[in-house]
Amino acid sequence: MFAGTRIRHKLLFYYSLLFTLSLSIGFATVYVITRDTIEKNIESELHNTSTTIYNLVTTSLTVSIKNYLRSAAEKNLQIIESLYLDYQNGLLTEQEAKERARRVLLSQTIGESGYIYCLNSSGIVVVHPQKTLLQTDVSEYSFVRDLLVKERGYLEYDWKNPDEKKSRPKALYMIHFKPWDWFISVSSYREEFKGLVNVDDFRQSVLDVKFGKTGYAFVMNNEGKAIIHPKLEGVNILTVEGLPNEYLASILEQKNGRVVYSWRNPGETEPRSKLCYFSYIEDYDWIVGAASYQEEFYGPLRTIRTLVVVTFIITMLLVLTLTFKISDSITSPLRNLMEKFTSASKGDFSLRMAVSSKDELGQLAMFFNRFMEQLGDYSSNLKQQIQVRQEAENSLRESEERYRSVMEAAADPIVIYDMEGRVTYFNPAFRTVFGWRLEECLGKKLDHFVPRENWPETELMITAIRQGTVLPATETKRYTKTGEIRNVSISGAAFRDHLHQLAGSVVILRDITETKRLTRQLMDIGDNVRQTIGQDLHDDLCPHLIGIGGLVSALKTTIKKNNGDGERLAEKIVELIGEATSKARGLARGLCPVHLVAYGLQSALNEIADKTQLATNIHCSFSGDPSLKIHDNTLATHLYYIVQEAVNNAVKHSGASSIDISLEQKDEYIHLWIIDDGRGIDDKQQGKGIGLQIMKYRVLVIGAFLEITSQSESGTIIHVFMKKSESMHP
């Protein structure tokens, strides 16, 4: 709305608005703070006065009741002392004196249902209006014990008569008459105290409480009758016409709190706003309060209001005059500067302004001159920079196009992550292999396509990337979108930004599922060929050699019977055939170690342990879980060769004295352990031997995991574990 308005008018408006708001806020703040302070002081004074009156009345009531009970007790003590004197003078027997004393005591009531009773120092009731309590031991009550100790004084307690369902608060005053050992107790229920109170004892104390000019205190009962009031005492306020009866009824209903109402005292023509704080005395069903007119407290506010208005008018007149003066001293030089800028916008960078002062406007003129000089230089430099930048942008665009073309043409899936592991790009080959579209994964992590059992090596790869090292090719597994598991070889490296800070990583996931399947098929074919050869050796060649051995044995017998010279030669032939049969069996067992054993893998592993111990004198043992049955002959064969390779390495290289082999199942996994107590594997050689390479390859083929733990002079632990499958169970 001020886009076309001059600065002079804007300054006038803004200064006026600023001072108006500032003064309004300042004066309003002062006024509100003053008003709140006054109101808080009023309410605090009234509240404190109400509390003081409440305490004064309750204390006065307690003292009045105490005085009443004490007066009754002392009066009855005088009567008993008079009867006791008659007994001493021989006018009455002691029994007659006590009987008259009982009648006098029992003939009196305190309030509506209060009474007088007597106890002796043993706590036995000797005088009581209820005959069922006479001669009753009440020393078990705490207030009775207090009576017996104090002998004289005021006491409050709770008491339940035999014919009542619950106890009620009660008070008594007690005096001890020693000649008869009577504790004279004048008692009354607290709920009946209001009938015993003498208002004259404290009326003047309440009326003397004053605050402000006309503030006063009052006491009224629950029916609206003014018990203590400076003008309406003894009057039922609810029945008086012209008084705010609805507010007084509200006070009787609320019993505690504050109320603001209009009140007109007798003799006044107009009602005035009044503030009242009040409290409830439950025992007497009384309400005590303190009230005062609000106008008596708000006099200073009217003075402040008048002062604020006058100050505001004077200040605004000064502001308007000063604003006109200031605006003219600013707008004239600015108008000249605007004209110069208009000329400079047409391309004339030679314009300059005259510097006539050293204030901000003079400095603005100097800055304009300097700006025009630099603007001329920047104009020429900018043209050159634009040309250079255009060439750089064209080169960068060509480089990005080449980079994207290479990525999209790559046959292997390629993923680019930021340093938080979120996807920023992957090529079409990734969607082809794994099924996810780039829009589904952009800006998200791909944790969901990592199988749980492959997280250990995945975390190692993540650590390598975060350290900025090159990630060597690592075989692992990943899920596709359909839940299929693919074997992949992962490699990659981190890249840095223009500040040489790690900015992300490029990861290549080569799908080797088909390669591993073909490799396994080749190994299975090799194993099947070995098994076929072993079966043929065992089932064909060995019986054949055994048959030949039998015929030669028969030939030997025939030659021996004929006393021929060929007996020794025939015996040698039989020996050689026997050795050939043993070697054929050994070859068959080596080529088909599990299939040829009736009891499967565990029997074959036990045979490895026995043969090792027999051939090397190294203690070698096997322990297996009898309930674990592996019916997949290919899986059993690989496990057999893994154990055989591990045992051979331990025998040849570790110098071990003990080798333990164990096969067990825990939860969803089966575990194979080969543990020796040798010298361990050298860190430089670990993982480089052909035997260990073959073991690792067999582990990958069967989908298992391999852990090798080796310490110098502490031996080596080889741990193979894998998930159980249906082929492992009958």
XYZ file of C-alpha atoms in Angstrom:
730
model
C 0.000 0.000 0.000
C 3.037 2.341 0.398
C 4.816 1.343 -2.810
C 4.181 4.728 -4.464
C 4.420 6.858 -1.326
C 7.283 9.275 -0.790
C 9.880 8.705 1.901
C 8.827 11.922 3.677
C 5.317 10.603 4.043
C 6.574 7.162 4.978
C 8.807 8.617 7.685
C 5.911 10.634 8.991
C 3.661 7.600 9.057
C 6.260 5.179 10.464
C 7.505 7.593 13.141
C 3.947 8.376 14.152
C 3.047 4.679 14.177
C 6.252 3.782 16.055
C 5.775 6.402 18.750
C 2.068 5.660 18.985
C 2.713 1.960 19.485
C 5.675 2.569 21.792
C 3.824 5.062 23.965
C 0.652 2.959 23.921
C 2.520 -0.195 24.877
C 4.596 1.629 27.499
C 1.667 3.457 29.063
C -0.550 0.393 28.834
C 2.146 -1.677 30.507
C 2.548 0.841 33.315
C -1.215 1.115 33.701
C -1.720 -2.684 33.715
C 1.169 -3.279 36.114
C -0.111 -0.528 38.428
C -3.667 -1.836 38.240
C -2.557 -5.454 38.803
C -0.347 -4.380 41.700
C -3.202 -2.465 43.284
C -5.604 -5.359 42.740
C -3.121 -7.834 44.153
C -2.566 -5.594 47.163
C -6.333 -5.252 47.617
C -6.946 -8.976 47.323
C -3.915 -9.780 49.461
C -5.067 -7.397 52.170
C -8.627 -8.695 52.063
C -7.474 -12.317 52.007
C -5.095 -11.748 54.914
C -7.811 -9.875 56.812
C -10.278 -12.677 56.140
C -7.736 -15.199 57.378
C -7.014 -13.046 60.448
C -10.703 -12.755 61.240
C -11.163 -16.483 60.740
C -8.319 -17.226 63.148
C -9.614 -14.568 65.585
C -13.145 -15.983 65.582
C -12.081 -19.635 65.834
C -9.665 -18.800 68.630
C -12.276 -16.685 70.414
C -14.828 -19.481 70.002
C -12.436 -22.026 71.453
C -11.610 -19.734 74.367
C -15.324 -19.014 74.948
C -16.177 -22.744 75.008
C -13.207 -23.445 77.239
C -14.283 -20.699 79.638
C -17.850 -22.009 79.644
C -16.782 -25.587 80.423
C -14.288 -24.412 83.049
C -16.933 -22.212 84.704
C -19.331 -25.172 84.885
C -16.595 -27.447 86.280
C -15.543 -24.937 88.952
C -19.179 -24.283 89.935
C -19.806 -28.019 90.412
C -16.540 -28.327 92.330
C -17.830 -25.694 94.754
C -21.098 -27.650 95.181
C -19.232 -30.877 95.921
C -16.891 -29.105 98.325
C -19.981 -27.713 100.161
C -21.503 -31.213 100.438
C -18.181 -32.576 101.631
C -18.085 -29.828 104.327
C -21.588 -30.895 105.494
C -20.249 -34.437 105.775
C -17.274 -33.259 107.855
C -19.591 -31.237 110.100
C -21.730 -34.305 110.714
C -24.790 -32.987 108.928
C -24.609 -35.771 106.307
C -23.014 -39.163 106.075
C -20.343 -39.544 103.395
C -22.636 -41.819 101.379
C -25.465 -39.256 101.551
C -23.084 -36.460 100.527
C -21.830 -38.461 97.508
C -25.390 -39.401 96.509
C -26.503 -35.741 96.583
C -23.395 -34.782 94.593
C -24.258 -37.404 91.935
C -27.824 -36.095 91.640
C -26.574 -32.538 91.256
C -24.047 -33.509 88.579
C -26.431 -35.711 86.607
C -29.220 -33.121 86.726
C -27.228 -30.744 84.511
C -26.861 -30.816 80.703
C -24.208 -29.021 78.724
C -25.764 -27.713 75.545
C -28.221 -30.156 73.960
C -26.651 -33.507 74.869
C -23.482 -32.699 76.818
C -23.239 -33.966 80.390
C -21.022 -34.192 83.488
C -19.341 -37.413 84.607
C -16.627 -38.441 87.115
C -13.746 -40.919 87.077
C -11.409 -42.005 89.856
C -7.630 -42.136 89.557
C -7.848 -45.787 88.401
C -9.952 -44.861 85.383
C -13.178 -46.323 86.837
C -16.411 -44.466 85.971
C -18.064 -43.445 89.273
C -20.634 -40.927 87.996
C -22.231 -41.046 84.525
C -25.729 -40.383 83.108
C -25.655 -43.804 81.396
C -25.796 -46.413 84.153
C -24.316 -49.105 81.874
C -20.982 -47.291 82.016
C -20.803 -47.109 85.843
C -17.878 -48.986 87.363
C -16.461 -49.429 83.846
C -12.683 -49.255 83.424
C -12.001 -46.714 80.668
C -8.300 -46.247 81.385
C -7.524 -47.868 78.050
C -8.504 -44.640 76.244
C -5.660 -42.250 75.616
C -7.665 -39.154 76.597
C -8.521 -40.791 79.957
C -4.845 -41.372 80.645
C -4.186 -37.725 79.777
C -6.921 -36.715 82.271
C -5.392 -38.748 85.063
C -1.971 -37.195 84.457
C -3.057 -33.536 84.067
C -5.697 -33.540 86.907
C -6.989 -30.135 85.682
C -7.443 -28.553 82.263
C -9.120 -28.522 78.816
C -9.031 -31.511 76.442
C -10.483 -32.390 73.002
C -11.081 -36.014 71.912
C -13.415 -38.356 69.953
C -16.034 -40.412 71.825
C -18.701 -43.001 70.846
C -21.489 -43.858 73.280
C -22.651 -47.503 73.440
C -25.916 -46.703 71.632
C -24.192 -44.756 68.819
C -22.720 -46.109 65.551
C -19.696 -43.840 65.266
C -17.595 -41.554 67.407
C -18.035 -37.748 67.436
C -15.569 -34.953 68.301
C -15.944 -33.831 71.885
C -14.316 -31.445 74.427
C -14.217 -31.343 78.217
C -12.884 -29.391 81.151
C -11.759 -31.483 84.159
C -11.036 -30.719 87.875
C -9.799 -33.248 90.433
C -11.601 -33.411 93.834
C -8.972 -35.211 95.883
C -10.961 -36.119 99.086
C -13.215 -38.467 97.108
C -10.683 -39.039 94.236
C -13.234 -37.755 91.712
C -12.182 -36.240 88.360
C -15.124 -33.946 87.585
C -15.409 -33.705 83.764
C -17.777 -31.235 82.081
C -18.109 -32.379 78.438
C -19.954 -31.347 75.284
C -19.952 -32.369 71.617
C -18.225 -29.882 69.306
C -21.217 -29.854 66.961
C -23.218 -28.262 69.817
C -20.622 -25.595 70.691
C -22.437 -22.857 68.843
C -25.193 -23.022 71.478
C -22.611 -22.402 74.212
C -20.796 -19.489 72.592
C -21.050 -15.991 74.012
C -20.587 -13.654 71.026
C -20.053 -10.698 73.349
C -16.677 -12.172 74.265
C -15.209 -11.345 70.849
C -17.705 -9.065 69.039
C -15.673 -5.918 69.582
C -12.432 -7.642 68.523
C -14.002 -8.437 65.121
C -15.518 -4.954 64.693
C -12.166 -3.349 65.496
C -10.596 -4.933 62.382
C -10.472 -2.106 59.771
C -8.758 -1.632 56.415
C -8.990 1.069 53.756
C -11.492 3.835 54.479
C -14.662 1.810 54.912
C -13.498 -1.826 54.877
C -14.890 -3.989 57.678
C -15.252 -7.618 58.861
C -18.461 -9.555 59.486
C -19.768 -12.906 60.736
C -23.061 -14.510 59.680
C -24.648 -17.925 60.076
C -25.772 -20.338 57.376
C -29.253 -18.771 57.263
C -27.936 -15.321 56.331
C -28.336 -13.745 59.748
C -25.609 -11.193 60.573
C -24.096 -12.325 63.891
C -21.445 -9.585 63.866
C -21.785 -6.629 61.477
C -21.078 -2.888 61.917
C -24.627 -1.901 60.749
C -26.820 -4.984 60.167
C -26.132 -7.106 63.243
C -29.022 -9.385 64.153
C -30.683 -8.882 60.737
C -31.263 -11.670 58.223
C -29.614 -10.076 55.197
C -31.400 -12.370 52.728
C -34.765 -10.889 53.719
C -33.791 -7.212 53.410
C -35.046 -5.556 50.214
C -32.598 -3.619 48.092
C -29.563 -5.741 49.070
C -27.730 -8.044 46.608
C -29.347 -11.161 48.049
C -28.274 -13.387 45.132
C -24.593 -12.684 45.867
C -25.096 -13.260 49.594
C -26.821 -16.558 48.798
C -23.814 -17.450 46.635
C -21.512 -16.780 49.608
C -23.612 -19.126 51.763
C -23.452 -21.776 49.035
C -19.716 -21.512 48.259
C -18.702 -21.095 51.939
C -15.074 -20.334 50.934
C -13.716 -17.987 48.259
C -14.173 -14.461 46.877
C -16.989 -12.537 45.228
C -17.491 -9.085 43.658
C -20.951 -7.555 43.993
C -22.826 -4.243 44.179
C -23.735 -3.129 47.717
C -25.656 -0.134 49.097
C -25.389 0.514 52.802
C -28.373 1.991 54.627
C -28.400 5.773 54.136
C -26.633 5.610 50.717
C -28.365 6.455 47.429
C -26.339 4.386 44.922
C -24.788 0.905 45.168
C -21.027 0.557 44.735
C -18.840 -2.372 43.596
C -17.523 -4.338 46.514
C -14.915 -7.117 46.906
C -15.364 -9.752 49.616
C -13.196 -12.672 50.821
C -14.933 -15.204 53.077
C -14.186 -18.466 54.947
C -16.335 -21.171 56.544
C -16.095 -22.285 60.212
C -17.530 -25.782 59.950
C -17.934 -26.537 63.680
C -20.230 -23.515 64.181
C -21.685 -23.334 60.637
C -20.588 -19.692 60.463
C -19.099 -17.660 57.615
C -16.546 -14.951 58.408
C -15.511 -12.411 55.811
C -13.852 -9.117 54.984
C -15.266 -6.647 52.425
C -14.334 -3.249 51.000
C -15.359 -0.937 48.118
C -13.141 -1.246 45.054
C -13.272 2.467 44.200
C -11.286 3.270 47.335
C -8.294 1.430 45.891
C -8.353 2.686 42.284
C -7.838 6.429 42.879
C -4.172 6.367 41.687
C -5.262 4.767 38.406
C -7.388 7.766 37.424
C -4.432 10.116 37.995
C -2.163 7.884 35.903
C -4.764 7.743 33.097
C -4.956 11.558 32.858
C -1.164 11.896 32.902
C -0.827 9.319 30.115
C -3.241 11.152 27.775
C -1.538 14.552 28.243
C 1.952 13.092 27.763
C 0.844 11.246 24.627
C -0.558 14.413 22.953
C 2.546 16.510 23.698
C 4.907 13.765 22.507
C 3.043 13.275 19.208
C 3.191 17.011 18.396
C 6.957 17.003 18.915
C 7.353 13.852 16.859
C 5.467 15.211 13.859
C 7.544 18.416 13.798
C 10.818 16.546 14.114
C 9.780 14.054 11.425
C 9.226 16.761 8.816
C 12.657 18.188 9.545
C 14.477 14.869 9.327
C 12.664 13.682 6.203
C 13.605 16.787 4.234
C 17.328 16.422 5.093
C 17.256 12.841 3.818
C 15.004 12.930 0.786
C 16.718 15.783 -1.085
C 20.154 14.041 -1.400
C 18.406 10.752 -2.162
C 16.448 12.337 -4.975
C 19.722 13.503 -6.529
C 21.192 10.024 -6.132
C 18.158 8.486 -7.827
C 18.671 10.724 -10.840
C 22.314 9.556 -11.092
C 21.253 5.901 -10.897
C 18.701 6.491 -13.646
C 21.449 7.771 -15.940
C 23.838 4.966 -14.909
C 21.192 2.313 -15.695
C 21.498 3.279 -19.359
C 25.128 2.131 -19.362
C 26.941 5.339 -18.484
C 29.377 4.191 -15.737
C 31.311 7.509 -15.775
C 28.793 9.390 -13.611
C 29.955 10.697 -10.207
C 28.304 12.535 -7.280
C 29.657 15.597 -5.445
C 30.620 14.832 -1.801
C 29.349 17.792 0.262
C 29.380 16.315 3.786
C 30.970 13.573 5.874
C 27.780 12.138 7.300
C 26.023 9.009 6.035
C 24.723 10.805 2.946
C 28.245 12.013 2.110
C 29.522 8.473 2.612
C 26.711 7.201 0.400
C 27.905 9.585 -2.342
C 31.474 8.248 -1.922
C 30.205 4.674 -2.075
C 28.236 5.542 -5.231
C 31.364 6.902 -6.881
C 33.389 3.833 -5.838
C 30.580 1.558 -6.925
C 30.485 3.108 -10.386
C 34.263 2.616 -10.741
C 34.035 -1.032 -9.716
C 30.931 -1.545 -11.789
C 32.847 -0.568 -14.902
C 35.589 -3.104 -14.049
C 33.094 -5.821 -13.160
C 31.204 -5.301 -16.376
C 34.237 -6.200 -18.475
C 35.349 -9.043 -16.165
C 31.867 -10.491 -16.004
C 31.680 -10.953 -19.725
C 34.913 -12.972 -19.651
C 33.748 -15.092 -16.665
C 30.431 -15.847 -18.322
C 32.216 -17.188 -21.364
C 34.566 -19.353 -19.247
C 31.677 -20.685 -17.138
C 29.622 -21.592 -20.176
C 32.544 -23.621 -21.519
C 33.005 -25.353 -18.128
C 29.297 -26.165 -17.858
C 29.312 -27.659 -21.338
C 32.329 -29.833 -20.450
C 30.709 -30.918 -17.145
C 27.477 -31.775 -18.920
C 29.355 -33.922 -21.448
C 31.271 -35.657 -18.610
C 28.042 -36.421 -16.735
C 26.443 -37.795 -19.877
C 29.441 -40.116 -20.449
C 29.378 -41.213 -16.793
C 25.641 -41.950 -16.906
C 26.000 -43.802 -20.219
C 28.700 -46.051 -18.767
C 26.593 -46.733 -15.646
C 23.450 -47.526 -17.607
C 25.294 -49.701 -20.123
C 27.072 -51.750 -17.405
C 25.921 -55.384 -17.204
C 26.504 -55.615 -13.444
C 24.247 -53.830 -10.921
C 25.850 -50.590 -9.666
C 24.565 -48.611 -6.676
C 25.660 -45.159 -5.476
C 25.140 -44.403 -1.762
C 25.717 -41.316 0.329
C 27.758 -41.616 3.562
C 24.587 -42.435 5.530
C 23.935 -45.483 3.338
C 20.994 -43.941 1.425
C 20.562 -44.660 -2.286
C 21.220 -41.747 -4.626
C 21.292 -43.782 -7.881
C 21.412 -47.297 -9.289
C 21.607 -48.431 -12.911
C 19.044 -50.436 -14.939
C 21.022 -53.663 -14.335
C 20.174 -53.397 -10.615
C 16.449 -53.360 -11.401
C 16.913 -56.266 -13.819
C 18.654 -58.446 -11.194
C 16.906 -57.426 -7.981
C 13.537 -56.087 -9.184
C 13.372 -52.708 -7.392
C 12.762 -49.465 -9.261
C 14.918 -46.418 -8.549
C 11.847 -44.390 -7.462
C 11.120 -46.948 -4.703
C 14.616 -46.799 -3.186
C 15.786 -43.238 -3.815
C 16.828 -41.608 -0.523
C 16.312 -44.844 1.432
C 18.577 -47.566 2.815
C 18.644 -51.044 1.255
C 18.979 -52.899 4.579
C 15.913 -55.012 3.728
C 17.682 -56.876 0.900
C 20.514 -58.139 3.161
C 19.816 -61.613 4.707
C 20.238 -61.675 8.479
C 23.045 -64.232 8.395
C 25.038 -62.079 5.942
C 25.150 -58.973 8.121
C 28.610 -59.712 9.675
C 30.477 -59.379 6.374
C 28.143 -56.555 5.299
C 29.072 -54.528 8.393
C 32.761 -55.080 7.603
C 32.152 -53.710 4.092
C 30.303 -50.673 5.500
C 33.215 -50.008 7.874
C 35.704 -50.203 4.999
C 33.657 -47.723 2.953
C 33.409 -45.252 5.869
C 37.182 -45.456 6.329
C 37.644 -44.508 2.693
C 39.360 -47.773 1.695
C 38.756 -49.795 -1.459
C 36.337 -52.684 -0.907
C 37.810 -55.916 -2.367
C 35.538 -58.448 -4.065
C 33.572 -60.235 -1.348
C 31.102 -63.090 -1.900
C 27.802 -62.807 -0.025
C 24.042 -63.072 -0.578
C 21.219 -60.617 -1.211
C 17.417 -60.776 -1.510
C 15.528 -59.797 -4.646
C 12.206 -57.952 -4.463
C 10.370 -61.288 -4.786
C 12.288 -62.787 -1.820
C 14.673 -64.882 -3.947
C 18.266 -65.128 -2.652
C 21.030 -64.272 -5.160
C 24.730 -64.979 -4.684
C 26.733 -61.832 -5.430
C 30.352 -60.687 -5.455
C 30.492 -57.156 -4.037
C 33.270 -54.632 -4.673
C 33.392 -50.880 -4.476
C 35.074 -47.747 -3.198
C 34.265 -44.417 -1.571
C 34.440 -41.130 -3.461
C 35.156 -37.606 -2.185
C 33.657 -34.172 -2.846
C 35.444 -31.011 -3.978
C 36.596 -30.431 -0.373
C 38.212 -33.878 -0.335
C 35.656 -35.076 2.213
C 34.045 -38.512 1.909
C 30.771 -37.936 0.062
C 29.520 -41.440 -0.760
C 30.376 -44.784 -2.295
C 30.005 -46.719 -5.558
C 29.231 -50.418 -5.075
C 29.173 -53.100 -7.797
C 27.130 -56.242 -7.106
C 28.095 -58.936 -9.616
C 25.472 -61.698 -9.771
C 27.371 -65.019 -9.463
C 24.333 -67.178 -8.682
C 24.440 -68.934 -12.045
C 28.237 -69.269 -11.916
C 28.080 -70.868 -8.467
C 25.277 -73.168 -9.632
C 27.343 -74.331 -12.603
C 30.447 -74.690 -10.406
C 28.499 -76.781 -7.925
C 27.124 -78.890 -10.744
C 30.693 -79.457 -11.973
C 31.819 -80.434 -8.468
C 28.763 -82.656 -8.090
C 29.598 -84.254 -11.441
C 33.185 -84.796 -10.212
C 31.903 -86.242 -6.944
C 29.434 -88.444 -8.833
C 32.244 -89.662 -11.106
C 34.443 -90.403 -8.072
C 31.566 -92.166 -6.390
C 30.855 -94.191 -9.548
C 34.534 -95.187 -9.815
C 34.635 -95.972 -6.105
C 31.425 -97.999 -6.380
C 32.825 -99.887 -9.372
C 36.081 -100.573 -7.499
C 34.150 -101.774 -4.465
C 31.392 -103.707 -6.236
C 33.238 -104.978 -9.334
C 37.034 -104.909 -9.080
C 37.291 -105.952 -5.435
C 35.038 -109.067 -5.862
C 36.916 -109.858 -9.031
C 40.261 -109.683 -7.218
C 38.797 -111.695 -4.370
C 37.656 -114.351 -6.885
C 41.106 -114.436 -8.428
C 42.610 -114.761 -4.975
C 40.334 -117.721 -4.268
C 41.319 -119.486 -7.469
C 45.010 -118.904 -6.789
C 44.516 -120.254 -3.259
C 42.950 -123.375 -4.786
C 45.875 -123.551 -7.217
C 48.285 -123.300 -4.285
C 46.547 -126.174 -2.518
C 46.619 -128.295 -5.649
C 50.329 -127.595 -6.165
C 51.034 -128.388 -2.525
C 49.220 -131.709 -2.778
C 51.255 -132.608 -5.860
C 54.474 -131.527 -4.162
C 54.999 -128.998 -6.963
C 57.637 -126.295 -7.013
C 55.047 -123.546 -7.800
C 53.682 -123.441 -4.207
C 55.882 -120.513 -3.150
C 55.054 -118.551 -6.317
C 51.289 -119.193 -5.892
C 51.517 -117.999 -2.259
C 53.197 -114.791 -3.440
C 50.407 -114.273 -5.998
C 47.771 -114.703 -3.254
C 49.585 -112.102 -1.085
C 49.789 -109.573 -3.915
C 46.110 -110.045 -4.801
C 45.201 -109.491 -1.129
C 47.212 -106.271 -1.093
C 45.503 -105.189 -4.346
C 42.099 -105.871 -2.791
C 42.958 -103.736 0.283
C 44.215 -100.897 -1.927
C 41.052 -101.077 -4.093
C 38.883 -100.881 -0.962
C 40.918 -97.891 0.220
C 40.565 -96.152 -3.127
C 36.825 -96.847 -3.124
C 36.477 -95.479 0.408
C 38.429 -92.335 -0.552
C 36.425 -91.764 -3.701
C 33.064 -92.410 -2.024
C 33.637 -91.789 1.717
C 30.042 -91.340 2.867
C 27.922 -93.304 0.423
C 29.927 -96.462 1.101
C 29.482 -96.265 4.867
C 26.277 -97.784 6.209
C 25.825 -95.196 8.965
C 26.498 -92.018 6.952
C 28.569 -88.929 7.794
C 29.056 -89.433 11.554
C 30.441 -92.953 11.030
C 32.775 -91.630 8.305
C 34.028 -88.817 10.594
C 34.571 -91.315 13.409
C 36.612 -93.447 10.975
C 38.771 -90.377 10.121
C 39.477 -89.932 13.850
C 40.349 -93.606 14.341
C 42.638 -93.782 11.303
C 44.374 -90.514 12.244
C 45.077 -91.707 15.797
C 46.256 -95.116 14.530
C 48.532 -93.693 11.822
C 50.039 -90.693 13.696
C 49.815 -91.520 17.427
C 48.023 -88.130 17.865
C 44.984 -88.303 20.126
C 42.060 -87.732 17.758
C 38.421 -88.080 18.832
C 34.967 -87.500 17.372
C 31.707 -86.648 19.177
C 28.401 -86.333 17.374
C 24.723 -85.797 18.048
C 23.007 -89.174 17.411
C 19.710 -87.441 16.563
C 21.301 -85.487 13.693
C 20.848 -87.288 10.335
C 22.090 -85.782 7.064
C 20.476 -87.460 4.056
C 21.947 -85.120 1.404
C 24.966 -87.169 0.221
C 26.512 -84.163 -1.565
C 26.353 -82.045 1.608
C 27.759 -84.932 3.674
C 30.577 -85.422 1.161
C 31.641 -81.746 1.336
C 31.588 -81.799 5.157
C 33.616 -85.002 5.119
C 36.312 -83.471 2.891
C 36.379 -80.275 4.981
C 37.104 -82.354 8.116
C 39.653 -84.486 6.251
C 41.484 -81.375 4.977
C 41.456 -79.726 8.422
C 42.762 -82.861 10.154
C 45.490 -83.304 7.520
C 46.612 -79.679 7.977
C 46.709 -80.116 11.766
C 48.773 -83.322 11.457
C 51.218 -81.910 8.921
C 51.705 -78.306 10.069
C 50.510 -77.647 13.638
C 52.566 -80.118 15.696
C 49.371 -80.840 17.691
C 49.111 -83.581 20.325
C 45.306 -83.621 20.342
C 42.589 -83.101 17.714
C 38.870 -82.965 18.581
C 36.081 -83.262 15.977
C 32.450 -82.571 16.914
C 29.151 -82.339 15.033
C 26.081 -80.944 16.830
C 22.838 -79.030 16.291
C 21.682 -75.919 18.212
C 18.340 -74.240 17.476
C 18.167 -73.686 13.698
C 21.868 -74.336 12.985
C 24.240 -77.312 12.771
C 27.838 -76.757 13.912
C 31.005 -78.604 12.876
C 34.149 -78.020 15.016
C 37.766 -79.146 14.376
C 39.976 -78.054 17.308
C 43.701 -78.775 17.806
C 46.228 -77.697 20.430
C 49.095 -77.021 18.020
C 51.167 -73.928 17.338
C 48.454 -72.155 15.324
C 48.496 -70.686 11.828
C 50.985 -67.932 10.962
C 49.193 -64.614 10.291
C 51.106 -64.202 7.026
C 50.051 -67.635 5.786
C 46.494 -67.686 7.110
C 44.080 -68.099 4.230
C 46.824 -68.534 1.545
C 47.267 -72.349 1.674
C 45.580 -74.440 -1.004
C 43.943 -76.599 1.678
C 42.291 -73.620 3.365
C 41.231 -72.257 -0.039
C 39.540 -75.562 -0.878
C 37.823 -75.605 2.520
C 36.507 -72.052 1.996
C 35.251 -72.943 -1.458
C 33.402 -76.040 -0.226
C 31.818 -73.934 2.542
C 30.525 -71.421 -0.029
C 29.208 -74.227 -2.272
C 27.014 -75.703 0.480
C 25.859 -72.242 1.685
C 27.598 -72.431 5.072
C 29.836 -70.060 7.045
C 33.466 -70.579 8.063
C 35.244 -69.110 11.106
C 38.964 -69.778 11.717
C 40.432 -68.746 15.061
C 44.145 -69.275 15.544
C 46.601 -68.053 18.192
C 50.303 -68.713 18.519
C 50.994 -71.706 20.812
C 47.255 -71.971 21.551
C 46.070 -74.056 18.612
C 43.499 -73.559 15.879
C 39.680 -73.667 15.947
C 37.832 -74.271 12.659
C 34.090 -73.660 12.956
C 31.636 -74.424 10.116
C 27.953 -73.603 10.715
C 24.859 -73.495 8.533
C 21.073 -73.439 8.760
C 19.300 -76.796 8.925
C 17.253 -77.776 5.865
C 14.725 -80.494 5.063
C 17.453 -82.683 3.560
C 19.083 -83.025 6.979
C 16.042 -84.789 8.519
C 14.473 -88.180 7.833
